[in-house]
Amino acid sequence: MRCLFVIGLAVGLTGSWACVASAQEDASSILRAADRARGNLDGIKWKVTLTTVDGGRTNAMAFAVQARGFDILAETIAPARNRGNRILMLKGNMWFHKPDLSKPVPVSQRQRLLGTAAYGDIAATDYANDYDPKPLPDEVINGEDCRVFDLTARSKKTTYDRIVYWISKKRLVGVRAVYYTVSGKKFKSAEMEYENAARIGGEVRPFVSRMVIRDLLMGTDTTTLLFSTPDVADVPNSVFDLNLLAR
Amino acid sequence: MPDEEGFASALWREAVDGLNCTARVVSYGMLQEPVESALNAGNVFNLPADRLESDVRADIRLRLRRLDLGVKPRFDLKWEKWDSGARAGDSDFDTDCHLYGWTAMVRLPWELSLACGRENLQWGPSYLLSPSNPFNENNGRYSPKFELPGSDYARMTWTPDSEWTLSVIAAMAGRQTALQGIGADVELPDSRRTYAVKIDRTIDRKFVSVIASQGEGTEPRLGFYGGWNASDTMILYVEGSLGKDGTGQSDAEFLAGSTYTLSGGGALTLEYFCNENGLVDGPITAAVMPLRMSDAREVFLRRNYLLLQYADPKVFNRFEVTLRGTAGFDDMSVDVFGMIQYDWGDHAQLFAISAVNSGGPETEFGSLVSYFAMAGVQYAF
């Protein structure tokens, strides 16, 4: 009897572990699919336009971005006064250069880009590897059934400590995100649209076209990122050479 | 023939797409007060008291397939006036047209590239200076609106992947000192050819570089820098070099620093720099003669320095603010620097920069100018 009990317990525990592992794998694969729609590609070039409305005043910037994996080189192309400014993100290290500087300077990912957008917001996401997902009850966002995950950062190196992320069940793209501070306070939210498409390996995938970020603390800032149709192209190693950033 | 025309037409379109031109006009007025000191007795460096300057700075770049070409012509109008020294009462108006820099780079197979040109070869994470740089330790911290002179160079680079870069560089190392940027009329020894091999490694949130170099007629030096993104808000870094000076004495330099980014976007930076054979006590003039005998690499002449800086590039999405204090602990002199820049429309930026140096005429920071202030406008086309 005792033997049957132990066997039953072992089977039950194994089954539970398998279910948890399967759920985690399911969550990871969903996050990975969503990451692919936000820039996790072998080589891509596109333009990103940021517009921020702060207390009724509008500011705008445009960038030419080259990306490979999670490495990016973003060069400011508008407004004219900022043309030539560059941001290089390489293996989680960020460097900034502008014509007034004699050399690039290291900056942290928290550094603001414009309005409520951080430099990490124009980079590719790697939520599948950087965060532990905890499934939350499904919700409907803008008429779309979504899986919802509470993402907790696996290390202190990520841009955000905690994110609640809504992923469309049908399209497997992230449609909404709410970002939290270390103290657990909501401080900004983002909504994403995927009108662009990129042909990768013969397969056409949806790609992010618009992201609207709202400041939830002050409630006055809204930043809109518009992503152009991506140009899938090889990006050579020299693009990410820090020695060439100041040229 | 039609194929040739098609090829020429496609090449022309690529060239047009790959051509990038920017032009800026930087106009400012500057005033400064030269100090009567043992180092600058009778304003021997002919530091001007007033300056009005307008610079046209164009950057033209063409990227065409494996070719990357760039030129940076400059046209300057400058008026200066002297209140002290041999040129007291003089004023001078000057125009200058020159090529500030140029680059020709070709990307070869196997991730190799060859480049030559004239460029201000700079690297490293530090704000105070770049002690790992055998070509130019002065990183222009004195005023961001002044362009540091470039060096003629040739470089071969191999980037087998995004983690590693190997560079072999031959350049004419200029004799850059802290006198650059304040209009000092100083004769420095001729530049010398310097060779360097630089290895860069970038991994997850860390970077490290090692630079082995030797200039003609000088001892070899080993430079290094490294950094670690300890979190999304904190960067820790070190930079330095080891070698011997012109007299055979050990000449090591070491800098340690950190930058913390606040939630509002401003960043606090703290750096400590130690110059092994810097002057610990005595008047600053005691460092000048050995300096002239050595390879004149030194940007700072004493031993121990501390930098504290606050920089915010986006105050109300319109202003850029930098406040910086540099203290020389050996003679207790201090250099306080402030800059504010305002974005005016899509093309213009208004700026005001000021620095105050204290400590007295025998000290490093107090021996040349007691203060300088400049204000101007930068317009980008």
XYZ file of C-alpha atoms in Angstrom, chain B:
381
model
C 25.476 48.886 -74.237
C 22.023 48.765 -72.615
C 23.540 46.574 -69.816
C 26.292 49.121 -69.267
C 23.789 51.943 -69.154
C 21.672 49.989 -66.712
C 24.693 49.309 -64.519
C 25.788 52.950 -64.621
C 22.295 54.091 -63.827
C 21.997 51.687 -60.896
C 25.420 52.702 -59.611
C 24.471 56.374 -59.831
C 21.290 55.734 -57.857
C 23.259 53.863 -55.203
C 25.740 56.730 -54.990
C 22.942 59.248 -54.573
C 21.339 57.104 -51.872
C 24.703 56.683 -50.147
C 25.598 60.372 -50.137
C 25.102 62.174 -46.869
C 25.911 65.851 -46.350
C 25.554 67.855 -43.181
C 26.612 71.410 -42.580
C 26.651 73.423 -39.385
C 27.536 76.985 -38.568
C 28.872 77.488 -35.042
C 29.126 81.137 -34.013
C 30.099 82.326 -30.582
C 31.654 85.021 -28.496
C 34.137 84.117 -25.831
C 35.853 86.027 -23.092
C 38.453 84.793 -20.652
C 40.815 86.231 -18.107
C 44.439 85.097 -18.474
C 46.260 84.756 -15.191
C 49.575 86.430 -14.434
C 51.504 83.457 -13.078
C 54.962 81.929 -13.137
C 53.751 79.576 -15.874
C 52.154 82.339 -17.911
C 54.338 85.284 -16.915
C 53.443 88.327 -18.960
C 50.861 86.226 -20.772
C 53.665 84.410 -22.584
C 51.118 82.068 -24.140
C 49.336 85.090 -25.691
C 45.963 83.994 -24.416
C 43.350 86.286 -25.960
C 40.882 88.031 -23.675
C 38.092 88.232 -26.231
C 37.191 86.188 -29.254
C 34.420 86.211 -31.789
C 34.347 83.242 -34.089
C 32.132 81.748 -36.734
C 32.919 78.318 -38.143
C 31.291 76.599 -41.085
C 31.655 72.845 -40.577
C 30.615 70.531 -43.380
C 30.668 66.737 -43.237
C 30.315 64.990 -46.592
C 30.155 61.223 -46.708
C 29.684 58.738 -49.529
C 28.968 55.064 -48.864
C 29.002 53.068 -52.050
C 29.107 49.309 -51.779
C 32.438 48.497 -50.118
C 33.736 52.045 -50.289
C 33.277 54.659 -47.579
C 34.631 58.142 -48.289
C 34.355 61.262 -46.191
C 35.673 64.808 -46.097
C 35.250 67.480 -43.428
C 36.082 70.922 -44.816
C 36.074 73.890 -42.471
C 35.906 77.627 -42.974
C 36.613 79.831 -39.975
C 36.273 83.543 -39.317
C 37.961 84.648 -36.124
C 38.564 87.947 -34.377
C 40.678 88.059 -31.190
C 41.804 90.777 -28.819
C 44.541 90.725 -26.198
C 44.502 92.692 -22.962
C 47.811 91.593 -21.507
C 51.259 90.486 -22.443
C 53.274 91.278 -25.543
C 50.128 91.674 -27.610
C 48.245 93.861 -25.148
C 45.959 96.205 -27.056
C 46.275 94.170 -30.283
C 43.388 92.710 -32.144
C 43.509 90.333 -35.055
C 41.040 89.190 -37.673
C 41.766 85.936 -39.431
C 40.085 83.641 -41.899
C 41.054 80.057 -42.443
C 39.926 77.401 -44.835
C 41.193 73.910 -44.141
C 40.383 70.238 -44.294
C 39.712 69.214 -40.710
C 39.531 65.552 -41.585
C 39.044 63.030 -44.317
C 38.594 59.276 -44.550
C 38.883 56.667 -47.243
C 37.866 53.177 -46.185
C 37.397 50.034 -48.228
C 35.751 46.905 -46.865
C 37.553 43.818 -48.075
C 36.478 40.167 -47.857
C 36.922 38.174 -44.619
C 35.677 41.140 -42.537
C 38.833 43.109 -43.222
C 38.901 46.813 -43.871
C 41.593 49.300 -44.774
C 41.320 52.970 -43.997
C 43.419 56.085 -44.088
C 42.778 59.708 -43.484
C 42.940 62.383 -40.871
C 40.854 61.982 -37.790
C 40.860 62.716 -34.100
C 41.497 59.118 -33.022
C 39.712 58.807 -29.720
C 38.414 55.951 -27.602
C 37.692 54.877 -24.048
C 34.865 55.423 -21.557
C 36.407 58.200 -19.453
C 35.383 61.849 -19.359
C 38.458 63.390 -17.701
C 40.980 62.227 -20.293
C 41.901 59.087 -22.240
C 45.006 57.628 -20.575
C 44.927 54.535 -22.774
C 45.238 56.552 -25.984
C 48.798 56.786 -27.337
C 47.806 59.361 -29.988
C 45.841 61.864 -27.974
C 44.933 61.706 -24.307
C 43.103 65.036 -24.465
C 39.441 64.340 -25.129
C 38.339 67.950 -25.451
C 36.548 68.161 -22.110
C 37.425 71.852 -21.844
C 34.848 72.894 -24.388
C 32.740 70.661 -26.575
C 32.451 73.365 -29.244
C 36.191 73.353 -30.024
C 37.362 70.707 -32.464
C 40.538 68.929 -31.449
C 43.074 68.619 -34.270
C 43.173 65.264 -36.003
C 46.048 62.941 -36.794
C 47.000 61.518 -40.168
C 46.625 57.782 -39.931
C 46.362 54.438 -41.685
C 44.448 51.565 -40.150
C 43.733 47.953 -40.922
C 40.819 46.408 -39.041
C 39.599 42.843 -38.743
C 36.179 42.211 -37.207
C 35.683 38.436 -37.365
C 32.435 38.808 -35.420
C 30.606 41.389 -33.352
C 32.568 40.433 -30.203
C 36.119 40.939 -31.455
C 37.931 43.699 -33.319
C 41.636 43.818 -34.116
C 43.093 47.097 -35.365
C 46.598 47.916 -36.494
C 47.128 51.664 -36.627
C 49.924 53.925 -37.746
C 49.337 57.584 -36.963
C 51.102 60.854 -36.438
C 50.596 61.493 -32.733
C 50.164 65.174 -32.030
C 51.452 66.868 -28.926
C 48.119 67.574 -27.347
C 48.006 69.245 -23.995
C 45.507 71.022 -21.842
C 46.540 74.243 -23.586
C 44.424 73.263 -26.558
C 41.097 75.003 -26.717
C 41.890 78.192 -24.843
C 43.654 79.840 -27.756
C 47.146 79.404 -26.388
C 49.940 80.328 -28.750
C 52.335 77.556 -27.838
C 54.993 75.855 -29.879
C 54.982 72.137 -29.348
C 57.517 69.645 -30.650
C 56.776 68.015 -33.976
C 54.382 65.112 -34.124
C 55.926 61.661 -34.357
C 54.789 58.480 -36.010
C 53.214 56.079 -33.544
C 52.164 52.490 -34.121
C 49.498 50.699 -32.187
C 47.772 47.339 -32.094
C 44.348 47.491 -30.483
C 42.241 44.497 -29.501
C 38.609 45.059 -28.519
C 36.323 42.491 -26.949
C 32.660 43.095 -26.231
C 30.587 40.500 -24.425
C 27.371 40.525 -22.464
C 27.271 44.018 -20.880
C 31.051 44.184 -20.615
C 33.781 45.564 -22.817
C 37.558 45.474 -22.658
C 40.311 46.784 -24.904
C 44.081 46.478 -24.868
C 46.376 48.780 -26.832
C 50.071 48.102 -27.374
C 51.859 51.073 -28.883
C 55.208 52.630 -29.543
C 56.136 55.985 -30.992
C 59.353 56.678 -32.874
C 62.061 57.404 -30.344
C 59.880 56.572 -27.352
C 59.358 53.648 -25.043
C 56.549 51.188 -25.732
C 53.313 51.639 -23.815
C 50.505 49.303 -22.917
C 47.096 50.902 -22.698
C 43.835 49.346 -21.543
C 40.244 50.138 -20.740
C 37.265 48.112 -19.659
C 33.731 48.579 -18.480
C 30.809 46.716 -16.977
C 27.116 47.552 -17.133
C 26.465 46.448 -13.571
C 22.757 47.229 -14.015
C 20.550 49.199 -16.386
C 21.516 52.311 -14.416
C 25.148 51.806 -13.381
C 28.296 51.570 -15.493
C 31.697 50.896 -13.896
C 34.906 51.394 -15.853
C 38.667 51.672 -15.684
C 41.223 53.049 -18.098
C 44.971 53.459 -18.004
C 48.376 52.834 -19.454
C 51.796 51.553 -18.425
C 55.179 52.471 -19.779
C 58.235 54.615 -19.219
C 58.769 58.285 -19.834
C 61.595 59.893 -21.781
C 63.914 59.707 -18.785
C 63.369 55.974 -18.277
C 61.192 56.406 -15.212
C 58.062 54.322 -14.768
C 55.093 56.240 -16.133
C 51.772 54.658 -15.231
C 48.371 56.281 -15.411
C 45.184 54.847 -13.984
C 41.575 56.015 -13.934
C 38.550 54.444 -12.294
C 35.049 55.738 -12.796
C 31.355 55.071 -12.605
C 28.221 56.562 -14.095
C 24.784 56.266 -12.515
C 21.685 57.229 -14.502
C 18.835 58.681 -12.480
C 15.211 57.857 -13.190
C 14.739 61.285 -14.763
C 17.485 60.580 -17.311
C 20.290 62.651 -15.812
C 23.587 60.871 -15.170
C 26.054 61.294 -12.309
C 29.672 60.447 -13.064
C 32.545 60.100 -10.614
C 36.137 59.530 -11.762
C 39.469 59.302 -9.992
C 42.698 59.641 -11.968
C 46.231 58.962 -10.790
C 49.261 60.045 -12.806
C 52.213 58.158 -11.326
C 54.973 60.618 -12.111
C 52.846 63.700 -11.771
C 54.023 66.541 -9.556
C 52.835 66.123 -5.988
C 53.923 69.457 -4.542
C 55.657 72.626 -5.492
C 54.682 75.162 -8.131
C 53.318 73.929 -11.424
C 56.279 75.420 -13.270
C 58.370 72.607 -11.811
C 56.505 70.212 -14.096
C 56.971 72.208 -17.254
C 60.675 71.609 -17.908
C 60.438 67.823 -17.423
C 57.363 67.990 -19.635
C 59.294 69.576 -22.449
C 61.975 66.900 -22.142
C 59.533 64.042 -22.139
C 57.287 62.887 -24.874
C 54.783 65.617 -23.908
C 51.892 63.169 -23.642
C 50.681 64.620 -20.405
C 47.337 66.368 -20.225
C 47.479 66.664 -16.448
C 50.719 67.486 -14.689
C 50.055 66.547 -11.067
C 49.217 63.184 -9.529
C 45.689 62.923 -8.104
C 42.456 64.172 -9.634
C 38.762 63.735 -9.027
C 35.929 64.494 -11.420
C 32.263 64.805 -10.522
C 29.797 65.445 -13.303
C 26.048 65.726 -13.730
C 24.773 65.583 -17.305
C 21.181 65.545 -18.493
C 20.650 65.548 -22.267
C 16.861 66.033 -22.123
C 15.629 68.546 -19.562
C 12.022 69.357 -20.503
C 12.902 67.767 -23.884
C 14.590 71.063 -24.866
C 17.651 71.640 -22.717
C 20.929 69.829 -22.321
C 22.732 70.566 -19.070
C 26.227 69.568 -17.962
C 27.835 70.532 -14.656
C 31.335 69.297 -13.912
C 33.878 69.853 -11.180
C 37.474 68.670 -11.465
C 39.720 68.864 -8.432
C 43.470 68.484 -8.327
C 44.150 67.162 -4.837
C 47.858 67.822 -4.864
C 47.519 71.596 -5.088
C 43.827 71.884 -4.183
C 42.960 73.663 -7.417
C 39.506 73.267 -8.859
C 38.042 73.639 -12.307
C 34.243 74.094 -12.384
C 32.572 73.771 -15.770
C 28.969 74.351 -16.770
C 27.158 74.113 -20.075
C 23.560 74.662 -21.038
C 22.226 74.133 -24.514
C 18.722 74.916 -25.764
C 17.086 73.350 -28.818
C 15.532 76.219 -30.778
C 13.357 74.855 -33.540
C 14.518 72.019 -35.730
C 17.775 73.593 -36.847
C 19.297 75.733 -34.135
C 20.793 75.289 -30.706
C 21.707 78.123 -28.356
C 24.504 77.405 -25.944
C 26.335 78.972 -23.044
C 29.472 77.531 -21.529
C 31.503 78.747 -18.610
C 34.423 77.532 -16.546
C 35.934 78.944 -13.410
C 39.387 77.895 -12.257
C 40.513 78.418 -8.702
C 43.555 77.681 -6.604
C 45.951 80.493 -7.269
C 48.630 81.171 -9.901
C 50.985 78.417 -8.646
C 48.361 75.728 -9.130
C 47.601 73.694 -12.197
C 44.050 74.883 -12.836
C 44.674 78.410 -11.639
C 47.825 79.133 -13.633
C 46.473 79.951 -17.097
C 42.962 81.414 -17.039
C 40.832 82.284 -14.043
C 37.614 81.962 -15.981
C 36.232 81.697 -19.464
C 32.716 82.159 -20.749
C 31.249 81.673 -24.179
C 27.814 81.923 -25.679
C 26.649 81.268 -29.153
C 24.399 79.549 -31.600
C 24.803 76.458 -33.706
C 22.705 76.137 -36.836
C 22.406 72.901 -38.807
C 21.249 72.854 -42.429
